CSV table of C-alpha atoms and ligand atoms in Angstrom, one decimal:
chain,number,residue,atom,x,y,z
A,1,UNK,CA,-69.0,13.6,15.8
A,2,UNK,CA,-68.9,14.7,19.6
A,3,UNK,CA,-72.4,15.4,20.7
A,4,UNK,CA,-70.8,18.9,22.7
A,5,UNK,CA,-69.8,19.9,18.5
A,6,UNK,CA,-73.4,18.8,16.9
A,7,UNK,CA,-75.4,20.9,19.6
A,8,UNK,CA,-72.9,24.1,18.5
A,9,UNK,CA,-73.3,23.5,15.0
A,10,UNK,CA,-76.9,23.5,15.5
A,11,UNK,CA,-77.2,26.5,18.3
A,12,UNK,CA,-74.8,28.3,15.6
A,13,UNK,CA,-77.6,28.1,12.9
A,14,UNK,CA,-80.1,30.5,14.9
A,15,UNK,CA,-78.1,33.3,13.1
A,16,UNK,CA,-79.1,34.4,9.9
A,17,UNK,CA,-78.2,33.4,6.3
A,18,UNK,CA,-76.1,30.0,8.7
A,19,UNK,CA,-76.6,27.0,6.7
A,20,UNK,CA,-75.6,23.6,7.9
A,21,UNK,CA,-72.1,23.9,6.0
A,22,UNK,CA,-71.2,27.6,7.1
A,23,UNK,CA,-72.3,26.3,10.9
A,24,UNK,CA,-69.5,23.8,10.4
A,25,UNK,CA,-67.2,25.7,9.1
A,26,UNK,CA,-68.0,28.2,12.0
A,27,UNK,CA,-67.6,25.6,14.7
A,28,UNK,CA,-63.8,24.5,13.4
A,29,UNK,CA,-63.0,27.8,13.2
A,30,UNK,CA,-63.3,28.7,16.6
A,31,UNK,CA,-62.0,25.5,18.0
A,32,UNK,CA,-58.8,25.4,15.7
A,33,UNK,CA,-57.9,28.9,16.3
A,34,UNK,CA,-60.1,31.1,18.2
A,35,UNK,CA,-61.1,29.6,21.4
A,36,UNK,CA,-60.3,33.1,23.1
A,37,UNK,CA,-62.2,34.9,20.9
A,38,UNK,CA,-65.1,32.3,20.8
A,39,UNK,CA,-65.0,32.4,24.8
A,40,UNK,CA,-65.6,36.5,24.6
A,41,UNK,CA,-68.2,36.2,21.8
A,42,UNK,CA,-70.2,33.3,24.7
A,43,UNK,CA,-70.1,36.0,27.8
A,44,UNK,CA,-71.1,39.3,25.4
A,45,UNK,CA,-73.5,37.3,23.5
A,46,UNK,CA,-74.9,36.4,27.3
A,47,UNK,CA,-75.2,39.9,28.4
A,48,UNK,CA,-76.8,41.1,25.5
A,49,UNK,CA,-79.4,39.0,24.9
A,50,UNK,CA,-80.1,39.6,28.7
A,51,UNK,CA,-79.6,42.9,29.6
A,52,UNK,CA,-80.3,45.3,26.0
A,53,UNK,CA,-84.4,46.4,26.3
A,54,UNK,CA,-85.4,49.0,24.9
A,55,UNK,CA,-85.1,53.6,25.2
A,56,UNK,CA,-88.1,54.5,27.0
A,57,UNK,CA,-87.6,57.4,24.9
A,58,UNK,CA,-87.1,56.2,21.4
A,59,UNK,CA,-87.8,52.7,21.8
A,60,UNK,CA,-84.4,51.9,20.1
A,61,UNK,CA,-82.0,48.9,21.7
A,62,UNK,CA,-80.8,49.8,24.8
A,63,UNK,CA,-79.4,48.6,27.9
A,64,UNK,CA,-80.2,52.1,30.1
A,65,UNK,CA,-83.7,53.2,30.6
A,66,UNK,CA,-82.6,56.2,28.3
A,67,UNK,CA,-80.4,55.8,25.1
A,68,UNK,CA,-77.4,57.4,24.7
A,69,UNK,CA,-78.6,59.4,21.3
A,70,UNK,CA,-81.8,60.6,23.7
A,71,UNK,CA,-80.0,61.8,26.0
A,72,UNK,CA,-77.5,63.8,24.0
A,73,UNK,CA,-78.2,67.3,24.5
A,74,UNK,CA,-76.3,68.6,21.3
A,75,UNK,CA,-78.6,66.8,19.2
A,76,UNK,CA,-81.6,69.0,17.1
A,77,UNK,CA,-84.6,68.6,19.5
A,78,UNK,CA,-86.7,69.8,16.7
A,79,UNK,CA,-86.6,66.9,14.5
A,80,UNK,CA,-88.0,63.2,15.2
A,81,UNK,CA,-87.4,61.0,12.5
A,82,UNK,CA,-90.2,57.5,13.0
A,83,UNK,CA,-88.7,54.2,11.9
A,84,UNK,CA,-90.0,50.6,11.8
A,85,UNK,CA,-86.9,49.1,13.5
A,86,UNK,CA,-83.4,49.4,15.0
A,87,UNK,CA,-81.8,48.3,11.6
A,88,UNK,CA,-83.2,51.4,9.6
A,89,UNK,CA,-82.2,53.9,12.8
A,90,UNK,CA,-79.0,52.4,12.6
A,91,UNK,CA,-78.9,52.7,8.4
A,92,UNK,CA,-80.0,56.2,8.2
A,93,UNK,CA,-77.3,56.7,11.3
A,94,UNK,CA,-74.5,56.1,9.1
A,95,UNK,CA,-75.9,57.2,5.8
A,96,UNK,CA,-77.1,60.7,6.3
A,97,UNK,CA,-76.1,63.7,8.3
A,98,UNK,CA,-79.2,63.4,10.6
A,99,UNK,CA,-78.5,65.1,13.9
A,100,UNK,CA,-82.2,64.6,15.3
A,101,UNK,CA,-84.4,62.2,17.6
A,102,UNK,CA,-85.7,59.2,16.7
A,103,UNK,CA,-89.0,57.0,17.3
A,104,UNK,CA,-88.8,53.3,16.5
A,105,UNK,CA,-92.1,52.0,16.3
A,106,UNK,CA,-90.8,48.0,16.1
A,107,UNK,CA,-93.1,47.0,13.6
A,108,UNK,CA,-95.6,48.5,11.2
A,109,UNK,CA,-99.4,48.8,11.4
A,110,UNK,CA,-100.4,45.4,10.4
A,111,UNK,CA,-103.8,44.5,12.2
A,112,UNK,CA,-103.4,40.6,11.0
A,113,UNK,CA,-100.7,40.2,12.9
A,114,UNK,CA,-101.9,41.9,15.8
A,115,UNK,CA,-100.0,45.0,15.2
A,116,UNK,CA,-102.1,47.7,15.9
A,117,UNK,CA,-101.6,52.0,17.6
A,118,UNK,CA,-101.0,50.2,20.8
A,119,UNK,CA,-98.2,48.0,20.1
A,120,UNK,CA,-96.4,49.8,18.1
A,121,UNK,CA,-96.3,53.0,21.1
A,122,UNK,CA,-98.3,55.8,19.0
A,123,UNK,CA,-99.9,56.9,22.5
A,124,UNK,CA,-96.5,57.5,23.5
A,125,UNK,CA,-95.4,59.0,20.1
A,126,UNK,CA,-98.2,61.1,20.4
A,127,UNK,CA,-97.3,62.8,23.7
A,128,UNK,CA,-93.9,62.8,22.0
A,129,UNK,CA,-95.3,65.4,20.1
A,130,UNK,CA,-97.5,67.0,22.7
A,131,UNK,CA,-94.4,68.2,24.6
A,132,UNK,CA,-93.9,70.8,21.8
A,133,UNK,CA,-90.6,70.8,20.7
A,134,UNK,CA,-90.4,68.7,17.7
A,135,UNK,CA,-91.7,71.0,14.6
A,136,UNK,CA,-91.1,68.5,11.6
A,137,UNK,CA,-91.9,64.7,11.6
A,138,UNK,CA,-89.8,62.9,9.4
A,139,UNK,CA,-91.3,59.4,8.1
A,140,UNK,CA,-89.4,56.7,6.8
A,141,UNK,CA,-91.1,53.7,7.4
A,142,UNK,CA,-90.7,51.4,4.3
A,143,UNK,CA,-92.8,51.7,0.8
A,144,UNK,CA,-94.2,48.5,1.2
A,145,UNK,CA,-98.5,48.6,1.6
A,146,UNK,CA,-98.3,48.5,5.3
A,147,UNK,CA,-95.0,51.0,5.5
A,148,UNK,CA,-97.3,53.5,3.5
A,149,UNK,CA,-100.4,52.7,5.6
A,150,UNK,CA,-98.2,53.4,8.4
A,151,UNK,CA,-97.4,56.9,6.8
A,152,UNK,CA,-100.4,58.1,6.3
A,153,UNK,CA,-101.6,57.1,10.0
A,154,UNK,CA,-98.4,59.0,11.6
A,155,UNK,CA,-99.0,61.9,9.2
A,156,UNK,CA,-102.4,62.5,10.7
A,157,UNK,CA,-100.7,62.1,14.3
A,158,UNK,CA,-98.4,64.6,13.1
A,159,UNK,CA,-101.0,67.1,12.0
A,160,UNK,CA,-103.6,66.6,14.8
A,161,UNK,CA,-100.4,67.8,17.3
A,162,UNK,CA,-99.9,70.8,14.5
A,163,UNK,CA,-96.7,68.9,13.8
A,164,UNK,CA,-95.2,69.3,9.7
A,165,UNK,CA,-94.5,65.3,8.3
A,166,UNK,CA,-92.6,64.6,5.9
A,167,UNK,CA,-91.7,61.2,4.1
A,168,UNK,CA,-88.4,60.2,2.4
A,169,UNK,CA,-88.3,60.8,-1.5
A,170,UNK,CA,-88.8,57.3,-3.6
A,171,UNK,CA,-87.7,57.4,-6.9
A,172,UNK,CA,-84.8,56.0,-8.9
A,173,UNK,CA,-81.8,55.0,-6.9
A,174,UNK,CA,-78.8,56.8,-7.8
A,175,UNK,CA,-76.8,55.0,-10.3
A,176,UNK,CA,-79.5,52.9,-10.9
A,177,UNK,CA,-80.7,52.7,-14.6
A,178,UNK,CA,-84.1,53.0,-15.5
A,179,UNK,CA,-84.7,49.6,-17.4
A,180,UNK,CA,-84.0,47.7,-14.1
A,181,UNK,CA,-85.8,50.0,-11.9
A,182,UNK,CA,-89.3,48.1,-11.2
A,183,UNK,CA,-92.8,49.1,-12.8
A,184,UNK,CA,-94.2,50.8,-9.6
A,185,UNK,CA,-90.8,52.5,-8.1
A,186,UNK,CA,-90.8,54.0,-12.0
A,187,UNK,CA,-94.4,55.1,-12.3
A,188,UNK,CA,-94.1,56.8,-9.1
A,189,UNK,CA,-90.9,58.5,-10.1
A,190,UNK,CA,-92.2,59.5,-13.6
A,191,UNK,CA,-95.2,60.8,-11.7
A,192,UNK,CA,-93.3,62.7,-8.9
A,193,UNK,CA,-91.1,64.5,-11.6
A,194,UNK,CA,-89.7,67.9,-10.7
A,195,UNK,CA,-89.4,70.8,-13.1
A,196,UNK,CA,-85.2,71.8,-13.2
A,197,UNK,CA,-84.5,75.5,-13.0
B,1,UNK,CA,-75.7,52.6,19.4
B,2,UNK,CA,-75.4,50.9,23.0
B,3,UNK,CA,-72.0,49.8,24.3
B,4,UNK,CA,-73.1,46.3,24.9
B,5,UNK,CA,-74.5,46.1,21.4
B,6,UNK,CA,-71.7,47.3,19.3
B,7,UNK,CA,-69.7,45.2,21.6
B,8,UNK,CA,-72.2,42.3,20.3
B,9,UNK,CA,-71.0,42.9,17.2
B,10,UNK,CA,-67.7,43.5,17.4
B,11,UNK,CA,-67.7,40.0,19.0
B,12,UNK,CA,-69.5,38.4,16.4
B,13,UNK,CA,-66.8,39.2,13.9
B,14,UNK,CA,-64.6,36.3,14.9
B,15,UNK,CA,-66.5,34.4,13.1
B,16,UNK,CA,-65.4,33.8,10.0
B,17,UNK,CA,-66.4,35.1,6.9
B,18,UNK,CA,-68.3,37.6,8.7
B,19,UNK,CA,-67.8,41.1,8.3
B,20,UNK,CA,-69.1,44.4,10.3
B,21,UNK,CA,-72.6,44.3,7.8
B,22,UNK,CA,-73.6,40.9,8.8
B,23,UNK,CA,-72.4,41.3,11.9
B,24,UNK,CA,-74.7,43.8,12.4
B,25,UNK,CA,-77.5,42.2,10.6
B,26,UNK,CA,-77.0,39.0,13.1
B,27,UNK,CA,-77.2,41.0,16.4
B,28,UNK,CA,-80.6,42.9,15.5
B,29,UNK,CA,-81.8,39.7,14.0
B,30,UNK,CA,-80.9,37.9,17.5
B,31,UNK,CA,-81.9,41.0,20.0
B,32,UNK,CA,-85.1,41.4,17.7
B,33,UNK,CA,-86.4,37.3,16.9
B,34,UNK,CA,-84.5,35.4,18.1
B,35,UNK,CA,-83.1,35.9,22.2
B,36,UNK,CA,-83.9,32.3,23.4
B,37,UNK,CA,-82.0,31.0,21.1
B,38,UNK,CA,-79.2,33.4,21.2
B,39,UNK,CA,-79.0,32.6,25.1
B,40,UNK,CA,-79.0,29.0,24.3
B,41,UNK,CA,-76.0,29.8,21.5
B,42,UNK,CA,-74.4,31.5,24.3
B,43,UNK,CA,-74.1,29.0,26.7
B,44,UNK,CA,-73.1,26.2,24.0
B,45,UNK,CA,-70.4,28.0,22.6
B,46,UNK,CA,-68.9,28.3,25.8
B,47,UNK,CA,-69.3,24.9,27.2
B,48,UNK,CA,-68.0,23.7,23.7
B,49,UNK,CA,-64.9,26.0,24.1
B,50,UNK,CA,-64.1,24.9,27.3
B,51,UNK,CA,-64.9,21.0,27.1
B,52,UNK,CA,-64.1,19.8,23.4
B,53,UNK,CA,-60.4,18.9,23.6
B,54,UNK,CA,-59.0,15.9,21.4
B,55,UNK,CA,-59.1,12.5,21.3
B,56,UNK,CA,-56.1,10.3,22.7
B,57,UNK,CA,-56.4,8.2,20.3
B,58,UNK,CA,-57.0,9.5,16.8
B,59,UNK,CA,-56.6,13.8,18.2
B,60,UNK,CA,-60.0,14.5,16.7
B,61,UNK,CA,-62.3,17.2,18.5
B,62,UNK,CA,-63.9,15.2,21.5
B,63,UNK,CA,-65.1,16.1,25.0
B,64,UNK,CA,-64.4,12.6,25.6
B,65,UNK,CA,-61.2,10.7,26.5
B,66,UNK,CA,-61.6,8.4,23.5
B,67,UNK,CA,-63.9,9.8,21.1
B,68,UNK,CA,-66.8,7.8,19.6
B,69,UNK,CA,-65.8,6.9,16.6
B,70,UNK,CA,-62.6,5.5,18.3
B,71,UNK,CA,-65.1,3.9,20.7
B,72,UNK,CA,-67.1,2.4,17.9
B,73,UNK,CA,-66.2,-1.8,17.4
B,74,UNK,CA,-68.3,-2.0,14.7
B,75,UNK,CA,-65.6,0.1,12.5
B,76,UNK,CA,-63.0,-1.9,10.2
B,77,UNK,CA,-59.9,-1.7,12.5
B,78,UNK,CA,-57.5,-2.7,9.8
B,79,UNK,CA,-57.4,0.2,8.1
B,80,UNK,CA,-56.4,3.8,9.3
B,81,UNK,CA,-56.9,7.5,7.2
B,82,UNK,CA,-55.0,9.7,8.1
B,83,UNK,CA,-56.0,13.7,7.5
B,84,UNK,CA,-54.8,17.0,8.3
B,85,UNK,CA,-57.9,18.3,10.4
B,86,UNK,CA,-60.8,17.6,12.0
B,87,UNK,CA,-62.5,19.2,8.9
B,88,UNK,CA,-60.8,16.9,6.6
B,89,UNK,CA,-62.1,14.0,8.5
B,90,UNK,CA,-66.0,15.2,8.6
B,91,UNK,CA,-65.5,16.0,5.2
B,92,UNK,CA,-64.5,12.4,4.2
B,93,UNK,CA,-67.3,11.0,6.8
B,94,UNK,CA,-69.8,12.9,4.9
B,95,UNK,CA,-68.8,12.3,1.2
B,96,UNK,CA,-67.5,8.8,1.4
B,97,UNK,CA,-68.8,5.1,2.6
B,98,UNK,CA,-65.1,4.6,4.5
B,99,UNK,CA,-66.0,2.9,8.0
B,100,UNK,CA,-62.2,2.5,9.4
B,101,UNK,CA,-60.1,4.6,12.0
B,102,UNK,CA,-58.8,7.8,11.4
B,103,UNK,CA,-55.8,10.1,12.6
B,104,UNK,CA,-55.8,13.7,12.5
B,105,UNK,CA,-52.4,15.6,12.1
B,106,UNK,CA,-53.9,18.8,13.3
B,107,UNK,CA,-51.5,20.2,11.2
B,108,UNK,CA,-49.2,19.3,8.3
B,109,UNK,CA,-45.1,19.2,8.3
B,110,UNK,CA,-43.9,22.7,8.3
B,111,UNK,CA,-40.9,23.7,9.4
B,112,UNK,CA,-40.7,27.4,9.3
B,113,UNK,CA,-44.4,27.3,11.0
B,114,UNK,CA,-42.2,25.3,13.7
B,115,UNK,CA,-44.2,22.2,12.7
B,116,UNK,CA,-43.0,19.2,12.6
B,117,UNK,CA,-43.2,15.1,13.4
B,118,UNK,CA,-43.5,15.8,17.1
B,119,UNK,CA,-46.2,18.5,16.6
B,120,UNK,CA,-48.1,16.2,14.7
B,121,UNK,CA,-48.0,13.3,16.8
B,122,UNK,CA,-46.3,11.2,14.5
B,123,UNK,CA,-44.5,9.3,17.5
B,124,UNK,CA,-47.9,8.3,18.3
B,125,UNK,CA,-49.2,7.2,15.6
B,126,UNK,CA,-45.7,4.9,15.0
B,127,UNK,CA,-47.1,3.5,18.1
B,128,UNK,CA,-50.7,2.7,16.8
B,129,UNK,CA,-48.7,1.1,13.6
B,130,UNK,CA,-46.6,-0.9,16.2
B,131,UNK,CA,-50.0,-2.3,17.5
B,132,UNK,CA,-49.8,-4.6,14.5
B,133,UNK,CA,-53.8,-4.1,13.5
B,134,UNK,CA,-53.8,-2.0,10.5
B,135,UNK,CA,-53.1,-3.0,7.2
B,136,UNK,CA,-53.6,0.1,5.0
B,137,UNK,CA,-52.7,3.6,5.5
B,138,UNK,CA,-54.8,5.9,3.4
B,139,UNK,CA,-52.6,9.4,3.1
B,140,UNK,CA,-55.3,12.1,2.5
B,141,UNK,CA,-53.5,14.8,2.9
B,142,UNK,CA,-54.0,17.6,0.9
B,143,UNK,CA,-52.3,18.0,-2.6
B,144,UNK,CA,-50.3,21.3,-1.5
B,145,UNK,CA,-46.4,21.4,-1.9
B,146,UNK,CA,-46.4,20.8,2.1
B,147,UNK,CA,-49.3,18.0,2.2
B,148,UNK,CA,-47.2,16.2,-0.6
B,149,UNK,CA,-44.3,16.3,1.6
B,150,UNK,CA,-46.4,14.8,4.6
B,151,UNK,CA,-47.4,12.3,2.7
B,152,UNK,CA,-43.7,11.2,1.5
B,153,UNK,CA,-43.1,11.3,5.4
B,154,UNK,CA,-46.2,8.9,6.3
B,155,UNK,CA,-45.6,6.5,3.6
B,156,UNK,CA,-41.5,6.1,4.8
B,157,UNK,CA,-43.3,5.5,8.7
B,158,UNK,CA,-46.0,3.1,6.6
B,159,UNK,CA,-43.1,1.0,5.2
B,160,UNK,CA,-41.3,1.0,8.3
B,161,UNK,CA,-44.3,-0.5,10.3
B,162,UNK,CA,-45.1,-3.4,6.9
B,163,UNK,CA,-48.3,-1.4,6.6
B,164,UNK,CA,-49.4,-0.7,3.0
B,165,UNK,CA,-49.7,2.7,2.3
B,166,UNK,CA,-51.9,4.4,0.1
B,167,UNK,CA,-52.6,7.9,-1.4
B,168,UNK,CA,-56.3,9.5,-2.3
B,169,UNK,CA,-56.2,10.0,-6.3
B,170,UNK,CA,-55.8,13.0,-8.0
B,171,UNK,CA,-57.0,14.6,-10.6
B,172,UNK,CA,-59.9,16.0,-13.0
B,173,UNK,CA,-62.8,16.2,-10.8
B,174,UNK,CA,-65.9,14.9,-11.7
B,175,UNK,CA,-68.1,17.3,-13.7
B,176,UNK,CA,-65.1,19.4,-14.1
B,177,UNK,CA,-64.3,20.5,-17.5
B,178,UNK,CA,-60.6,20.2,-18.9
B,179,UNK,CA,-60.6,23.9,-20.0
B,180,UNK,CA,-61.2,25.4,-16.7
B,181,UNK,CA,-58.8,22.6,-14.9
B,182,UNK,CA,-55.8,23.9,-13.1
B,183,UNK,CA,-52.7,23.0,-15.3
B,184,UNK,CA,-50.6,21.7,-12.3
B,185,UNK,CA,-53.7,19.2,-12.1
B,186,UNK,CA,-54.4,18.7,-15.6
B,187,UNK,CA,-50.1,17.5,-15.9
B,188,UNK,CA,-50.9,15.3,-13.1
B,189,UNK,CA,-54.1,13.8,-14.9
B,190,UNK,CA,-52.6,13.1,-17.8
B,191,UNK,CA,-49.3,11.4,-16.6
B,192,UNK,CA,-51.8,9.7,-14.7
B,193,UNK,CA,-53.5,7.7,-17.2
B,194,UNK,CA,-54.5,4.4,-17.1
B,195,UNK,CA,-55.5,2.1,-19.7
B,196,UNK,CA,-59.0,0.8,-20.2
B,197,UNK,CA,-60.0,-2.4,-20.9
C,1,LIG,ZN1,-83.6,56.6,23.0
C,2,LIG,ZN1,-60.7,9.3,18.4
């Protein structure tokens, strides 16, 4: 095979979930049919990876200093919603009717693998909520052990700066059905019950 | 979300089998992990979509005049495979001990598709018949209505030239089970039939 073909099919397995087989499959592809489009893919995939930082604001992917969901003025000022990463900003984006600010914090607290207050911009979060506009922290980091650790540490920010937190219900997902659920998402649920009017 | 990143992953969607959620899940994975790499994806893809053309010889992908495997003198020179694509040919490289030549159709006759003997360089490869080198001239096209009729094509230019043609066998696969065999194959098994000793 021509070496120019091997060195795609391996360069194309840096994405995620690319085998050896889809990489091939990848490579023809965009030779047989979609040079254009393979071309365009090249240059964007270029700029990206050199020019998207991050909001000095919300810490989200951005290629200005200030996103463009920061600097929207017809968004609720009052609300700041804290997420690990750019994936769940962008997930609750599209699933909810959100209409707030954000803070990503790019990780979780996790001092063994050197994430600690510093790197994951609680100074800045903290003046965040210095500036007095934001009533009501939302928290949705994860409900993994170090998601929750991560809660509790952002709902003491939160208070200290007389700011309300709040965390995202865990339970039973909808349409899920209770002998699938696992042990501790259902013992928390069971325990969280709510009395219907 | 930034311009440049929803143009990331608008971009990534020529790639196939990829849809808008793994698009997505492949730029955050490459802006958050992985940027070296991506760079390095970046510039491969568009060295390999500008350089690889095909082979004079057998019209494989190469970035070469005469691709390697044309190159190679250690290959059997007598006999000559002859697929439909590039794909075709790695497929057979990989799954079979088969150390001869190979010519790629790029295509296979179709007339309405506006493909026919000249598109698929079927001049030329009367030519490499002329040369008076091969003996055998394995048809593995595939076993579609319009493959079939390729092959009926090849084997008339085979006979033409005195080279022996010869047709990849078809039918149950191994492993497969008769009940879940396609009928169309399971006729062509069975009229198939040879006797054992
Ligand atoms: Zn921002
Ligand atoms: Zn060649």
């Amino acid at each position: 095979m021509s070496k120019l073909l091997s060195d795609l099919i391996e360069a194309l397995r840096c994405l995620p979930g690319v085998g050896n087989k889809s990489a091939q499959r990848m490579a023809f592809h965009l030779l047989e049919r979609e040079r254009e489009r393979g071309l365009k893919l090249a240059s964007t995939l270029e700029q990206a990876m050199r020019r998207i930082g991050h909001c000095s604001r919300c810490r989200n992917f951005s290629e200005e200093s200030v996103c463009a969901l920061c600097a929207n003025s017809s968004r609720d000022r009052q609300a700041l919603c804290v997420v690990e990463s750019p994936t769940d900003l962008a997930a609750i984006e599209q699933a909810t009717g959100y209409r707030g600010q954000y803070f990503v914090l790019l990780g979780r607290l996790s001092p063994l693998d050197g994430l600690g207050p510093e790197e994951l911009g609680l100074a800045q979060l903290s003046e965040r909520l210095a500036e007095g506009e934001i009533e009501e922290m939302i928290i949705a980091t994860n409900p993994t052990v170090e998601g929750e650790a991560t809660a509790h540490y952002l709902a003491q920010l939160a208070h200290a700066a007389g700011v309300r937190p709040s965390r995202l219900a865990h339970g039973v997902p909808l349409g899920g059905e209770l002998e699938y659920v696992d042990r501790s998402t259902l013992a928390h649920a069971f325990g969280s019950r709510h009395t219907l009017s």
